[in-house]
Each structure stands twice: as structure tokens, then as C-alpha cells.
């Protein structure tokens, strides 16, 4: 698989829409964020995945980052 295709699929699974893993975890389950999104910047050289998480008011940002990291790690482990 081309790395760009893998990155695009991973981004879709993680952050594309209401059924994405990050939306389910951070917005629905934890009610810790009001918005989750992401994009892949494709370049001639290495690209970059960018994620946006808008914390809900009065939420612990450290807990949001921890849940984000755990969700990404779960996808990475499942892919191996």
C-alpha cells in the first residue's frame, strides 16, 4: 500500500464524521470535545496528518489528549 493511501484511510477512520473513532470517544462518550476533525497534507516529500479537537467548556485538556493518544494507539495496534 502507498503510504498516502494508508494515511488517508487512517484519517477517515479516526476523524472523518460522526462515526469516526475520535468523535465517538471524545464527543459522544466523554462529552469532552465539541468538535473533532482532521486532514492530510500531501506533499512531494513527507506529508502530515493534522487533527483538530475543540474541547468542550470546562473539560480537562490532559484527559482529552490522553484519550486522543489512546484512540490513535488502538488503531495503530489493530493495523499491525
PDB file of C-alpha atoms in Angstrom:
ATOM      1  CA  UNK A   1       0.000   0.000   0.000  1.00  0.00           C
ATOM      2  CA  UNK A   2       1.114   3.506  -0.757  1.00  0.00           C
ATOM      3  CA  UNK A   3       1.753   5.442   2.479  1.00  0.00           C
ATOM      4  CA  UNK A   4      -0.524   8.273   1.299  1.00  0.00           C
ATOM      5  CA  UNK A   5      -3.438   5.884   0.870  1.00  0.00           C
ATOM      6  CA  UNK A   6      -2.842   4.362   4.299  1.00  0.00           C
ATOM      7  CA  UNK A   7      -2.708   7.834   5.872  1.00  0.00           C
ATOM      8  CA  UNK A   8      -5.953   8.859   4.171  1.00  0.00           C
ATOM      9  CA  UNK A   9      -7.728   5.701   5.364  1.00  0.00           C
ATOM     10  CA  UNK A  10      -6.402   6.123   8.898  1.00  0.00           C
ATOM     11  CA  UNK A  11      -7.579   9.730   8.949  1.00  0.00           C
ATOM     12  CA  UNK A  12     -11.041   8.698   7.767  1.00  0.00           C
ATOM     13  CA  UNK A  13     -11.306   6.059  10.478  1.00  0.00           C
ATOM     14  CA  UNK A  14     -10.043   8.417  13.167  1.00  0.00           C
ATOM     15  CA  UNK A  15     -11.600  11.785  12.418  1.00  0.00           C
ATOM     16  CA  UNK A  16     -13.996  11.853   9.453  1.00  0.00           C
ATOM     17  CA  UNK A  17     -17.527  12.492  10.658  1.00  0.00           C
ATOM     18  CA  UNK A  18     -19.788  11.410  13.460  1.00  0.00           C
ATOM     19  CA  UNK A  19     -18.955   7.727  13.147  1.00  0.00           C
ATOM     20  CA  UNK A  20     -15.189   8.262  13.430  1.00  0.00           C
ATOM     21  CA  UNK A  21     -13.380   6.792  16.414  1.00  0.00           C
ATOM     22  CA  UNK A  22     -12.281  10.138  17.821  1.00  0.00           C
ATOM     23  CA  UNK A  23     -15.773  11.619  17.504  1.00  0.00           C
ATOM     24  CA  UNK A  24     -17.298   8.605  19.235  1.00  0.00           C
ATOM     25  CA  UNK A  25     -14.761   8.713  22.059  1.00  0.00           C
ATOM     26  CA  UNK A  26     -14.257  12.426  22.663  1.00  0.00           C
ATOM     27  CA  UNK A  27     -17.623  13.909  21.674  1.00  0.00           C
ATOM     28  CA  UNK A  28     -20.172  11.175  22.409  1.00  0.00           C
ATOM     29  CA  UNK A  29     -18.688   9.016  25.165  1.00  0.00           C
ATOM     30  CA  UNK A  30     -16.647  11.521  27.162  1.00  0.00           C
ATOM     31  CA  UNK A  31     -18.554  14.671  26.141  1.00  0.00           C
ATOM     32  CA  UNK A  32     -15.116  16.288  26.400  1.00  0.00           C
ATOM     33  CA  UNK A  33     -14.994  17.869  22.927  1.00  0.00           C
ATOM     34  CA  UNK A  34     -17.490  19.675  20.770  1.00  0.00           C
ATOM     35  CA  UNK A  35     -15.588  19.188  17.501  1.00  0.00           C
ATOM     36  CA  UNK A  36     -13.135  16.666  16.086  1.00  0.00           C
ATOM     37  CA  UNK A  37     -11.660  16.773  12.597  1.00  0.00           C
ATOM     38  CA  UNK A  38      -8.591  16.034  10.563  1.00  0.00           C
ATOM     39  CA  UNK A  39      -6.850  16.395   7.250  1.00  0.00           C
ATOM     40  CA  UNK A  40      -3.813  15.004   5.460  1.00  0.00           C
ATOM     41  CA  UNK A  41      -1.391  17.433   3.850  1.00  0.00           C
ATOM     42  CA  UNK A  42       0.119  15.655   0.890  1.00  0.00           C
ATOM     43  CA  UNK A  43       3.437  16.955  -0.322  1.00  0.00           C
ATOM     44  CA  UNK A  44       6.181  15.886  -2.669  1.00  0.00           C
ATOM     45  CA  UNK A  45       8.192  14.821   0.376  1.00  0.00           C
ATOM     46  CA  UNK A  46       6.838  13.625   3.700  1.00  0.00           C
ATOM     47  CA  UNK A  47       3.232  14.568   4.372  1.00  0.00           C
ATOM     48  CA  UNK A  48       1.498  15.407   7.604  1.00  0.00           C
ATOM     49  CA  UNK A  49      -1.761  14.451   9.305  1.00  0.00           C
ATOM     50  CA  UNK A  50      -3.361  17.338  11.182  1.00  0.00           C
ATOM     51  CA  UNK A  51      -6.101  16.881  13.768  1.00  0.00           C
ATOM     52  CA  UNK A  52      -8.410  19.440  15.319  1.00  0.00           C
ATOM     53  CA  UNK A  53     -10.068  18.886  18.681  1.00  0.00           C
ATOM     54  CA  UNK A  54     -12.150  21.661  20.210  1.00  0.00           C
ATOM     55  CA  UNK A  55     -12.554  20.999  23.933  1.00  0.00           C
ATOM     56  CA  UNK A  56     -15.995  21.421  25.424  1.00  0.00           C
ATOM     57  CA  UNK A  57     -16.183  24.134  28.098  1.00  0.00           C
ATOM     58  CA  UNK A  58     -14.637  23.296  31.471  1.00  0.00           C
ATOM     59  CA  UNK A  59     -13.097  19.997  30.354  1.00  0.00           C
ATOM     60  CA  UNK A  60      -9.725  18.615  31.386  1.00  0.00           C
ATOM     61  CA  UNK A  61      -7.460  19.047  28.363  1.00  0.00           C
ATOM     62  CA  UNK A  62      -4.960  16.488  29.671  1.00  0.00           C
ATOM     63  CA  UNK A  63      -7.726  13.860  29.726  1.00  0.00           C
ATOM     64  CA  UNK A  64      -8.667  14.785  26.157  1.00  0.00           C
ATOM     65  CA  UNK A  65      -5.075  14.415  24.964  1.00  0.00           C
ATOM     66  CA  UNK A  66      -4.764  11.084  26.788  1.00  0.00           C
ATOM     67  CA  UNK A  67      -7.962   9.734  25.192  1.00  0.00           C
ATOM     68  CA  UNK A  68      -6.812  11.017  21.772  1.00  0.00           C
ATOM     69  CA  UNK A  69      -3.447   9.259  22.141  1.00  0.00           C
ATOM     70  CA  UNK A  70      -5.107   6.023  23.299  1.00  0.00           C
ATOM     71  CA  UNK A  71      -7.538   6.048  20.362  1.00  0.00           C
ATOM     72  CA  UNK A  72      -4.728   6.566  17.848  1.00  0.00           C
ATOM     73  CA  UNK A  73      -2.668   3.822  19.532  1.00  0.00           C
ATOM     74  CA  UNK A  74      -5.601   1.388  19.336  1.00  0.00           C
ATOM     75  CA  UNK A  75      -5.855   1.931  15.571  1.00  0.00           C
ATOM     76  CA  UNK A  76      -2.102   1.585  15.138  1.00  0.00           C
ATOM     77  CA  UNK A  77      -2.050  -1.685  17.123  1.00  0.00           C
ATOM     78  CA  UNK A  78      -5.038  -3.074  15.236  1.00  0.00           C
ATOM     79  CA  UNK A  79      -3.299  -2.357  11.923  1.00  0.00           C
ATOM     80  CA  UNK A  80      -0.193  -4.352  12.820  1.00  0.00           C
TER      81      UNK A  80
END
